[in-house]
CSV table of C-alpha atoms and ligand atoms in Angstrom, one decimal:
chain,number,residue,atom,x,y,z
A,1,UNK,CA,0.0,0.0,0.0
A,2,UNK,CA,1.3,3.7,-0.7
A,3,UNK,CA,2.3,5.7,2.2
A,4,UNK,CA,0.3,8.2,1.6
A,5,UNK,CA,-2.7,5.8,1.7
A,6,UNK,CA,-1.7,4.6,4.7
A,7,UNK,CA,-1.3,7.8,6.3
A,8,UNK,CA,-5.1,8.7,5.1
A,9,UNK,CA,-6.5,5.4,6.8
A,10,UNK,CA,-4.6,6.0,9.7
A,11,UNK,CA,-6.0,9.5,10.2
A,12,UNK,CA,-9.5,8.4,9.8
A,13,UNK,CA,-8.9,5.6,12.5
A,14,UNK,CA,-6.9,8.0,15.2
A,15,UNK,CA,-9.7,11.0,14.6
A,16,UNK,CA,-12.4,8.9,16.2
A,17,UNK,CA,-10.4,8.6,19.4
A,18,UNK,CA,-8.5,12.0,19.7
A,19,UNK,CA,-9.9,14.3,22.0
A,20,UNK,CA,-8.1,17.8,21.6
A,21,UNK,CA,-10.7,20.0,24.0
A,22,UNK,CA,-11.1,18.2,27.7
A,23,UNK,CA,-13.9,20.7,28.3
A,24,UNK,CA,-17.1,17.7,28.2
A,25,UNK,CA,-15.1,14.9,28.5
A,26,UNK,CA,-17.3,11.7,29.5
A,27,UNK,CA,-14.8,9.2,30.0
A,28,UNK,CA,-18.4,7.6,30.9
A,29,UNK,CA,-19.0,7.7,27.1
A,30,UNK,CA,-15.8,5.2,26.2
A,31,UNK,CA,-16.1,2.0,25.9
A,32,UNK,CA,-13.1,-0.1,26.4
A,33,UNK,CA,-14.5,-3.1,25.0
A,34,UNK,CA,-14.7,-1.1,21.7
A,35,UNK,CA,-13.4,-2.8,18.2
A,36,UNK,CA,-14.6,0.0,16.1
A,37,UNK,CA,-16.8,-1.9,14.0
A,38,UNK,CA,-14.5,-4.9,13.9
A,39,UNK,CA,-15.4,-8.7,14.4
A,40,UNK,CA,-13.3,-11.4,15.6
A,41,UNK,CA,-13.1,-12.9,12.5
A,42,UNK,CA,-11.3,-9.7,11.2
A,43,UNK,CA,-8.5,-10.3,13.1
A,44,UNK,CA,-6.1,-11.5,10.4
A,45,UNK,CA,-7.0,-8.3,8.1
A,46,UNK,CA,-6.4,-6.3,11.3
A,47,UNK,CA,-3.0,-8.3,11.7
A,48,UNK,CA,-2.3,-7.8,8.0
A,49,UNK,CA,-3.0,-3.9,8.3
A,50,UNK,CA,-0.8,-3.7,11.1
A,51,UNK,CA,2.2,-5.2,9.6
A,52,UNK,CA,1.7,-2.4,6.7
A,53,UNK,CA,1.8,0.1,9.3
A,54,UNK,CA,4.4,-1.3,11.4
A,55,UNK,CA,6.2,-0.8,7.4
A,56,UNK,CA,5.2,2.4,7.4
A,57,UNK,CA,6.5,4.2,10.0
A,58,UNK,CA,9.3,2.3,9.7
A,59,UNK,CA,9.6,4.6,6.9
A,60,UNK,CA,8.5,7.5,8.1
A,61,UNK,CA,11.0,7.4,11.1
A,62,UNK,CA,13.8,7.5,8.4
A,63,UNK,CA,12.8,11.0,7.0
A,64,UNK,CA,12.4,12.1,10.4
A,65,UNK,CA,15.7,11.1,11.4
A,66,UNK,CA,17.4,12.5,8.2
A,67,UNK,CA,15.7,15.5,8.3
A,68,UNK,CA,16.5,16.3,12.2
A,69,UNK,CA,14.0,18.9,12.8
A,70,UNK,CA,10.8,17.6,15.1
A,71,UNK,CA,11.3,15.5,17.9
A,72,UNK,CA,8.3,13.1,18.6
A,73,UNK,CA,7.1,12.4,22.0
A,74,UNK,CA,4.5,9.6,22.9
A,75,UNK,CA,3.2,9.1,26.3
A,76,UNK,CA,1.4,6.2,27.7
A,77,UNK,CA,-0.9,6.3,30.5
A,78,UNK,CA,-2.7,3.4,31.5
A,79,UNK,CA,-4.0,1.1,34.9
A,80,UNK,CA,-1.7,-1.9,35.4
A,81,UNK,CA,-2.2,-4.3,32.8
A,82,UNK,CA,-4.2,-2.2,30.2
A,83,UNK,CA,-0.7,-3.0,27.6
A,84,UNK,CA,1.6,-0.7,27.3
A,85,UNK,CA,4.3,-2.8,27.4
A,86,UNK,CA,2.9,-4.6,24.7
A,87,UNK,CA,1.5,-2.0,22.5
A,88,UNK,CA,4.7,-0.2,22.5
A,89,UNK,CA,6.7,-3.2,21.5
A,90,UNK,CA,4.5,-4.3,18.4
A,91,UNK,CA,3.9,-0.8,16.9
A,92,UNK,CA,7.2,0.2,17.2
A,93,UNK,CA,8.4,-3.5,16.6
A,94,UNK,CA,10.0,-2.1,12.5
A,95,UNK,CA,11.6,1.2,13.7
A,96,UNK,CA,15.2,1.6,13.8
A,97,UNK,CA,16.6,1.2,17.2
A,98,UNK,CA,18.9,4.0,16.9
A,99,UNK,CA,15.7,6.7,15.8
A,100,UNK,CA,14.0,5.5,19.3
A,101,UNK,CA,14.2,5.4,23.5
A,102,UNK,CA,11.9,4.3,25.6
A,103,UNK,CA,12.1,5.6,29.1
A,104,UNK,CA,9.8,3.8,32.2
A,105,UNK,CA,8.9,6.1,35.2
A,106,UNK,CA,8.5,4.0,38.3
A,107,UNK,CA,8.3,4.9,41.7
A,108,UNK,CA,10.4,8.3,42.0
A,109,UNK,CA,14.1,7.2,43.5
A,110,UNK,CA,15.4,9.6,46.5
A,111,UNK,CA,17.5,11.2,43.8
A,112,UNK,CA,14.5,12.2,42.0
A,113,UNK,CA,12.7,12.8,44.7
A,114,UNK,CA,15.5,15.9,45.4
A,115,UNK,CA,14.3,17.7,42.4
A,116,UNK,CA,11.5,19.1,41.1
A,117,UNK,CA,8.9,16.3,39.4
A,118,UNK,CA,9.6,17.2,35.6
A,119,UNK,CA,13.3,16.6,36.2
A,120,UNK,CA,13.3,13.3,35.9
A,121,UNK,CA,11.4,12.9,32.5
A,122,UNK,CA,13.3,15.9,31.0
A,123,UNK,CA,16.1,13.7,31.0
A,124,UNK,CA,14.5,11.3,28.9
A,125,UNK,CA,12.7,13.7,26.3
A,126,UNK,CA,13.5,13.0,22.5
A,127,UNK,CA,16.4,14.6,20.3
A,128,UNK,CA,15.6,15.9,17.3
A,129,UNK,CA,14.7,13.6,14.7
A,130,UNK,CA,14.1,10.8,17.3
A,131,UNK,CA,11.1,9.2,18.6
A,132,UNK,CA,10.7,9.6,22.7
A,133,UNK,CA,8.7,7.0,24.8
A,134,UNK,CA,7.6,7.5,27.9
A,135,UNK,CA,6.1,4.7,29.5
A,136,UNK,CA,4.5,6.2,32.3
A,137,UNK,CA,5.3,9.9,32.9
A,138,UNK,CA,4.8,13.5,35.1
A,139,UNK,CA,1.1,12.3,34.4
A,140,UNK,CA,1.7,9.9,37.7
A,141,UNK,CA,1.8,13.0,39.5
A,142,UNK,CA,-1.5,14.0,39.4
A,143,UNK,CA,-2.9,10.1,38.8
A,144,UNK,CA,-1.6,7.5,41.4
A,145,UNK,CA,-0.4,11.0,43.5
A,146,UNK,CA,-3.9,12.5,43.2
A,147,UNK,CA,-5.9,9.4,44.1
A,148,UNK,CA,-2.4,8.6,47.1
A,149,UNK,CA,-2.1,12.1,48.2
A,150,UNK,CA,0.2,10.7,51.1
A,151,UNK,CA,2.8,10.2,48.6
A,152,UNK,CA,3.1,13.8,48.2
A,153,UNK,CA,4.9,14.0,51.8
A,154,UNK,CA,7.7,11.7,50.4
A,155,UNK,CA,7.9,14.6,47.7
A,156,UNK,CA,9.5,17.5,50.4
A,157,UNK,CA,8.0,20.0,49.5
A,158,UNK,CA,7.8,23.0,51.3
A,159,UNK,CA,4.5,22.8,53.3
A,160,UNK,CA,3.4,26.0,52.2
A,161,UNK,CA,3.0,25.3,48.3
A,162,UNK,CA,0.9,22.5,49.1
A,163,UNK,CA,-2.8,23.4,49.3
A,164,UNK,CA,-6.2,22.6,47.9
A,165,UNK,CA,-4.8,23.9,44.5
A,166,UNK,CA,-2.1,22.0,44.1
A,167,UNK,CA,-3.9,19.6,41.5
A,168,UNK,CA,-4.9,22.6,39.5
A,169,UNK,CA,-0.9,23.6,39.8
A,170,UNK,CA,0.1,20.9,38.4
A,171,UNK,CA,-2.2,20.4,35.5
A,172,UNK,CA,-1.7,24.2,34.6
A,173,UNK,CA,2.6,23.6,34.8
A,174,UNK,CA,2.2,20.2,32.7
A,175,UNK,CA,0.0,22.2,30.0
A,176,UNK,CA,2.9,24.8,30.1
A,177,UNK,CA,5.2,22.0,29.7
A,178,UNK,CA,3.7,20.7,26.7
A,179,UNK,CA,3.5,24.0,25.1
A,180,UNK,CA,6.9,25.1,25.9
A,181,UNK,CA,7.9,21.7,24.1
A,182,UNK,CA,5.1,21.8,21.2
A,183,UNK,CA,6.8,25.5,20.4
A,184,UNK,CA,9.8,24.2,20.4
A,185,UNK,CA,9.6,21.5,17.5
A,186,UNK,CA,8.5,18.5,20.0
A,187,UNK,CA,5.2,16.4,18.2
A,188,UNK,CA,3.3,15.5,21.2
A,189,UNK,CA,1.0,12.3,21.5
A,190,UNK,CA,-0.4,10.9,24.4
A,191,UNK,CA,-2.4,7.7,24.9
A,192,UNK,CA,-4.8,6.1,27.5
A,193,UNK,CA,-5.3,3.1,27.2
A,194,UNK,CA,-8.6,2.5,28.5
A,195,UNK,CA,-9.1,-1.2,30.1
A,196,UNK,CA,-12.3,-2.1,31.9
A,197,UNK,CA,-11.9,-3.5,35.5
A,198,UNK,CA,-13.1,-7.0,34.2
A,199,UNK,CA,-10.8,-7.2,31.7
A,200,UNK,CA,-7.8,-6.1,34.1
A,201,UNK,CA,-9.3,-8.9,36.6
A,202,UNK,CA,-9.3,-11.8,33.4
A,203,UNK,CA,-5.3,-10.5,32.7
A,204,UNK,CA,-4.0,-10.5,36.4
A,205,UNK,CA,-5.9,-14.2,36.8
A,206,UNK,CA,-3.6,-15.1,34.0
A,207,UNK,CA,-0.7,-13.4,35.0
A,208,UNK,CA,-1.6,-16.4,38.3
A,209,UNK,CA,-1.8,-19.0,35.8
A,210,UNK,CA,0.6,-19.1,33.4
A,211,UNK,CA,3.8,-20.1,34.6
A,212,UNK,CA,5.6,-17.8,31.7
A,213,UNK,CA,3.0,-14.5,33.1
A,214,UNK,CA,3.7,-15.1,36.7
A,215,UNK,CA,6.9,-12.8,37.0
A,216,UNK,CA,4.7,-9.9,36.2
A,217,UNK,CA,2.1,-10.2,39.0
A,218,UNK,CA,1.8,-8.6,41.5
A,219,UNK,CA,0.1,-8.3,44.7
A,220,UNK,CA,0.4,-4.2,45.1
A,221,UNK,CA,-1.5,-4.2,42.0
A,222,UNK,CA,-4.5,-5.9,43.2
A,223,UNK,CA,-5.2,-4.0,46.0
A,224,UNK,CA,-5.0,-1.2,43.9
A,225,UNK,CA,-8.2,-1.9,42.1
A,226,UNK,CA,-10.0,-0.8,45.3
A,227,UNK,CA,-9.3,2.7,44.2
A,228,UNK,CA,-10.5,2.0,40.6
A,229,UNK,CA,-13.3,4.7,40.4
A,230,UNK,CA,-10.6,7.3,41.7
A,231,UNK,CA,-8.7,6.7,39.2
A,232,UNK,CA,-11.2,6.8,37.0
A,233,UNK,CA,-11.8,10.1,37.6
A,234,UNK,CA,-8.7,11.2,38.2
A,235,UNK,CA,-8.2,9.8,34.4
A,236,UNK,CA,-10.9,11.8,33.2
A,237,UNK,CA,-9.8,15.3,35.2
A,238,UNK,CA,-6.4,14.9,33.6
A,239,UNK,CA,-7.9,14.2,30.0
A,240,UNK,CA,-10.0,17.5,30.5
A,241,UNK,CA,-7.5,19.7,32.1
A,242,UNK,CA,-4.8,18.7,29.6
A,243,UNK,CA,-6.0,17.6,25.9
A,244,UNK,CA,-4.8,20.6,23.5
A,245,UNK,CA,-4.5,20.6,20.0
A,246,UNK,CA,-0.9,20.7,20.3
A,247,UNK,CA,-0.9,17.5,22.8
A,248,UNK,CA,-4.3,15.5,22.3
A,249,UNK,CA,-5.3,12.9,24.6
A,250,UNK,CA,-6.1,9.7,22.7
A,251,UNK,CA,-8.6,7.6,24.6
A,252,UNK,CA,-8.1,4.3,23.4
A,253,UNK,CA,-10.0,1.0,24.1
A,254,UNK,CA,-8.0,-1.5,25.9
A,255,UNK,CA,-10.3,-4.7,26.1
A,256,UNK,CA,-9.0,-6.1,23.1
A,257,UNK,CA,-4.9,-6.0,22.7
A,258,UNK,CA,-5.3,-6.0,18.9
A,259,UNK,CA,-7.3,-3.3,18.2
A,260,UNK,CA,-5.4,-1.1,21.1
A,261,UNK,CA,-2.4,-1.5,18.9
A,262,UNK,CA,-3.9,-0.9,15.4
A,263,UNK,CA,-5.4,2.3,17.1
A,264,UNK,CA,-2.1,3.2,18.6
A,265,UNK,CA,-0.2,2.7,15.4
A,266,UNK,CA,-2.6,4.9,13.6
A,267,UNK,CA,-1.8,7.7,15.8
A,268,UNK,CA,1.6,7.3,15.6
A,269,UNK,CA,1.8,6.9,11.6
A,270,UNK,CA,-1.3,9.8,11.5
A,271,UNK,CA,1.4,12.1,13.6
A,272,UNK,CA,4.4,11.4,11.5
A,273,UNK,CA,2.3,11.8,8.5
A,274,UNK,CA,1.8,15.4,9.7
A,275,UNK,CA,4.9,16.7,9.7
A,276,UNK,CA,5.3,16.7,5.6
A,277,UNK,CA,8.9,14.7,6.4
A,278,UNK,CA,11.2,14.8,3.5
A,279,UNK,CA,14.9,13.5,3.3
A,280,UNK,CA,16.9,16.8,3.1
A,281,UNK,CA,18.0,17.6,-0.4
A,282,UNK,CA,22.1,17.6,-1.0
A,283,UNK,CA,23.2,21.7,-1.8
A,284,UNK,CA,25.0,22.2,-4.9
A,285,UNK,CA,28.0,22.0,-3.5
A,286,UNK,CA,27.2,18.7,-1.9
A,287,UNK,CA,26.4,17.3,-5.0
A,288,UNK,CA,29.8,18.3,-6.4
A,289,UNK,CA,31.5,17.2,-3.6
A,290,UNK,CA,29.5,13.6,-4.4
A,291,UNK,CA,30.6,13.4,-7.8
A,292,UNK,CA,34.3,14.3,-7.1
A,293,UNK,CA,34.2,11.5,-4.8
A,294,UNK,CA,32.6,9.0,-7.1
A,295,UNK,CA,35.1,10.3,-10.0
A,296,UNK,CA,38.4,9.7,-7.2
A,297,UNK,CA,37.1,6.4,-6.1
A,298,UNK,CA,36.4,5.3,-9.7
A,299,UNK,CA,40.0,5.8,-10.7
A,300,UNK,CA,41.3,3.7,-7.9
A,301,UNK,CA,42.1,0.0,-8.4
B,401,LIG,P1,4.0,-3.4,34.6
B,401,LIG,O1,2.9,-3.4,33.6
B,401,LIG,O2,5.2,-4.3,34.3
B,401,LIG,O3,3.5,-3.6,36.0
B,401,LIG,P2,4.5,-0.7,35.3
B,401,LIG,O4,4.6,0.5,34.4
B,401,LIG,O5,3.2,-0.8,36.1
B,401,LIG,O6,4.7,-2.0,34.5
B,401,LIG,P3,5.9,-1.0,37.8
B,401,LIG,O7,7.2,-1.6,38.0
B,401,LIG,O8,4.7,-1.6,38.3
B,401,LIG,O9,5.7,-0.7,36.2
B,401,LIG,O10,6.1,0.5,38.4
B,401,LIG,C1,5.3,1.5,38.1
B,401,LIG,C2,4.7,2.0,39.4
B,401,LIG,O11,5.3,3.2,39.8
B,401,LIG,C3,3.2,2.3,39.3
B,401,LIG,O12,2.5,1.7,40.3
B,401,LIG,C4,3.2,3.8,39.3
B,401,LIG,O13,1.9,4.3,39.8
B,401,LIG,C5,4.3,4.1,40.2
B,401,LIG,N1,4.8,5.5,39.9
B,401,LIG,C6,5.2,6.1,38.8
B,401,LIG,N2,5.5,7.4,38.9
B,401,LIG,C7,5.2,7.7,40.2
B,401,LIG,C8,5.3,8.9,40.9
B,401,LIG,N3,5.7,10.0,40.4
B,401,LIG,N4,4.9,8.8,42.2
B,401,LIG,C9,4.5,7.7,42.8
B,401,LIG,N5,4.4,6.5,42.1
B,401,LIG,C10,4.8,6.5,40.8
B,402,LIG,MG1,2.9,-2.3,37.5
């Protein structure tokens, strides 16, 4: 399939999911058992049309990298088990290693801890021409802080900066953030991946089961599900106080791992696509200078 065909489908598929004005958010309204119109028995096709665009932004990765101008940042937010892990491995499974970092925020290390909270993920944000992954990110810190708000003593902060704002605070320095970045030639993208409770009950029950799953249980994680419908609204507050047209939340069903990822890999190819990415064209000199070259190493044995 032509790129540019790809790019078109993609943007189609990513629109229905991309919210760029918080303002009504329902988070209510998603379904995360969503295929978009897709039957089981499409699975293959979906398979098939995920290898093209697994092709395609292998492609469009190139340009970006020869042509060193944007940066492109994705960020995934999701409750444990929703697949990150695994969506960021398959979509980005064709991309040059070199073009790409992926950086995981855990818990914040006393080191971190010492600084202020964007310190630790400036560190990781993309060059130009390279593709930034955060798996995780300063979205914790008004997520599993907001619904924890003991964790915010761990954080030292002088007692007097934290007050019934300081949710508001945050969400009106990350928005800074991301326009301070946006203006500065970084593509933001930023993912939820919405799982439903059931669905993260079913995975963790495997994760017991299967002797190959078992290393990534945990027992933290299920206690955290008493907290779900926090987080679910603190999931929703973040989407409203922070989608922009510049960053736009992408809401995307988690029930089903293989529609998550064609969704996420029509973002990504829908974000690269535009940039209007070209390889940079050799000056005349350049050119000269190539067919000097070529004329020298002709002439030798
Ligand atoms: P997996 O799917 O393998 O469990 P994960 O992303 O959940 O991957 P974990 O090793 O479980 O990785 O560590 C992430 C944990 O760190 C999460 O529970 C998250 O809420 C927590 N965390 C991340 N950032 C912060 C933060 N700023 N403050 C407190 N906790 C944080
Ligand atoms: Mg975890």
């Amino acid at each position: 399939m032509k790129l540019d065909r790809i790019i078109r489908k993609a943007r189609t598929i990513s629109e229905r999911y991309c919210v760029t004005d918080g303002g009504k958010f329902d988070l209510g309204r998603i379904d995360p058992g969503d295929t978009g119109g897709l039957k089981a028995e499409d699975k293959p096709r979906a398979r098939e049309a995920l290898q093209s665009g697994v092709q395609a932004l292998a492609a469009l990765q190139d340009m970006l990298y020869a042509q060193d101008r944007w940066a492109v940042l994705l960020i995934f937010q999701a409750m444990d088990a929703a697949g990150k892990d695994s969506a960021i491995k398959h979509v980005m499974s064709g991309v040059n290693p070199q073009g790409c970092q992926v950086t995981s925020f855990k818990v914040p290390s006393a080191e971190e801890l010492d600084h202020d909270y964007l310190w630790r993920c400036q560190k990781g944000l993309p060059e130009r021409g390279r593709i930034g992954i955060f798996n995780r990110s300063y979205y914790e810190e008004v997520l599993v802080v907001r619904v924890h708000p003991e964790l915010l003593e761990r954080q030292k902060l002088p007692a007097g900066l934290v007050g019934r704002k300081i949710w508001e605070h945050r969400y009106e320095d990350i928005r800074n953030f991301e326009r301070y970045l946006s203006r500065n030639g970084t593509l933001i993208r930023k993912f939820f991946l919405h799982v439903s409770k059931q669905e993260q009950k079913r995975r963790f029950l495997e994760r017991l089961e299967k002797p190959e799953k078992n290393w990534k249980f945990s027992a933290a994680d299920v206690k955290e599900r008493d907290y779900w419908d926090d987080y679910m609204e603190a999931y929703e507050d973040m989407v409203r106080q922070t989608a922009a047209g510049h960053a736009p939340w992408y809401v995307v069903p988690a029930d089903n791992k293989w529609f998550t990822r064609i969704v996420v890999s029509a973002v990504v190819i829908e974000a690269l696509g535009s940039l209007d990415l070209k390889y940079p064209e050799a000056a005349k000199e350049k050119i000269a200078e190539l067919v000097a070259a070529r004329r020298a190493l002709m002439a030798q044995k």
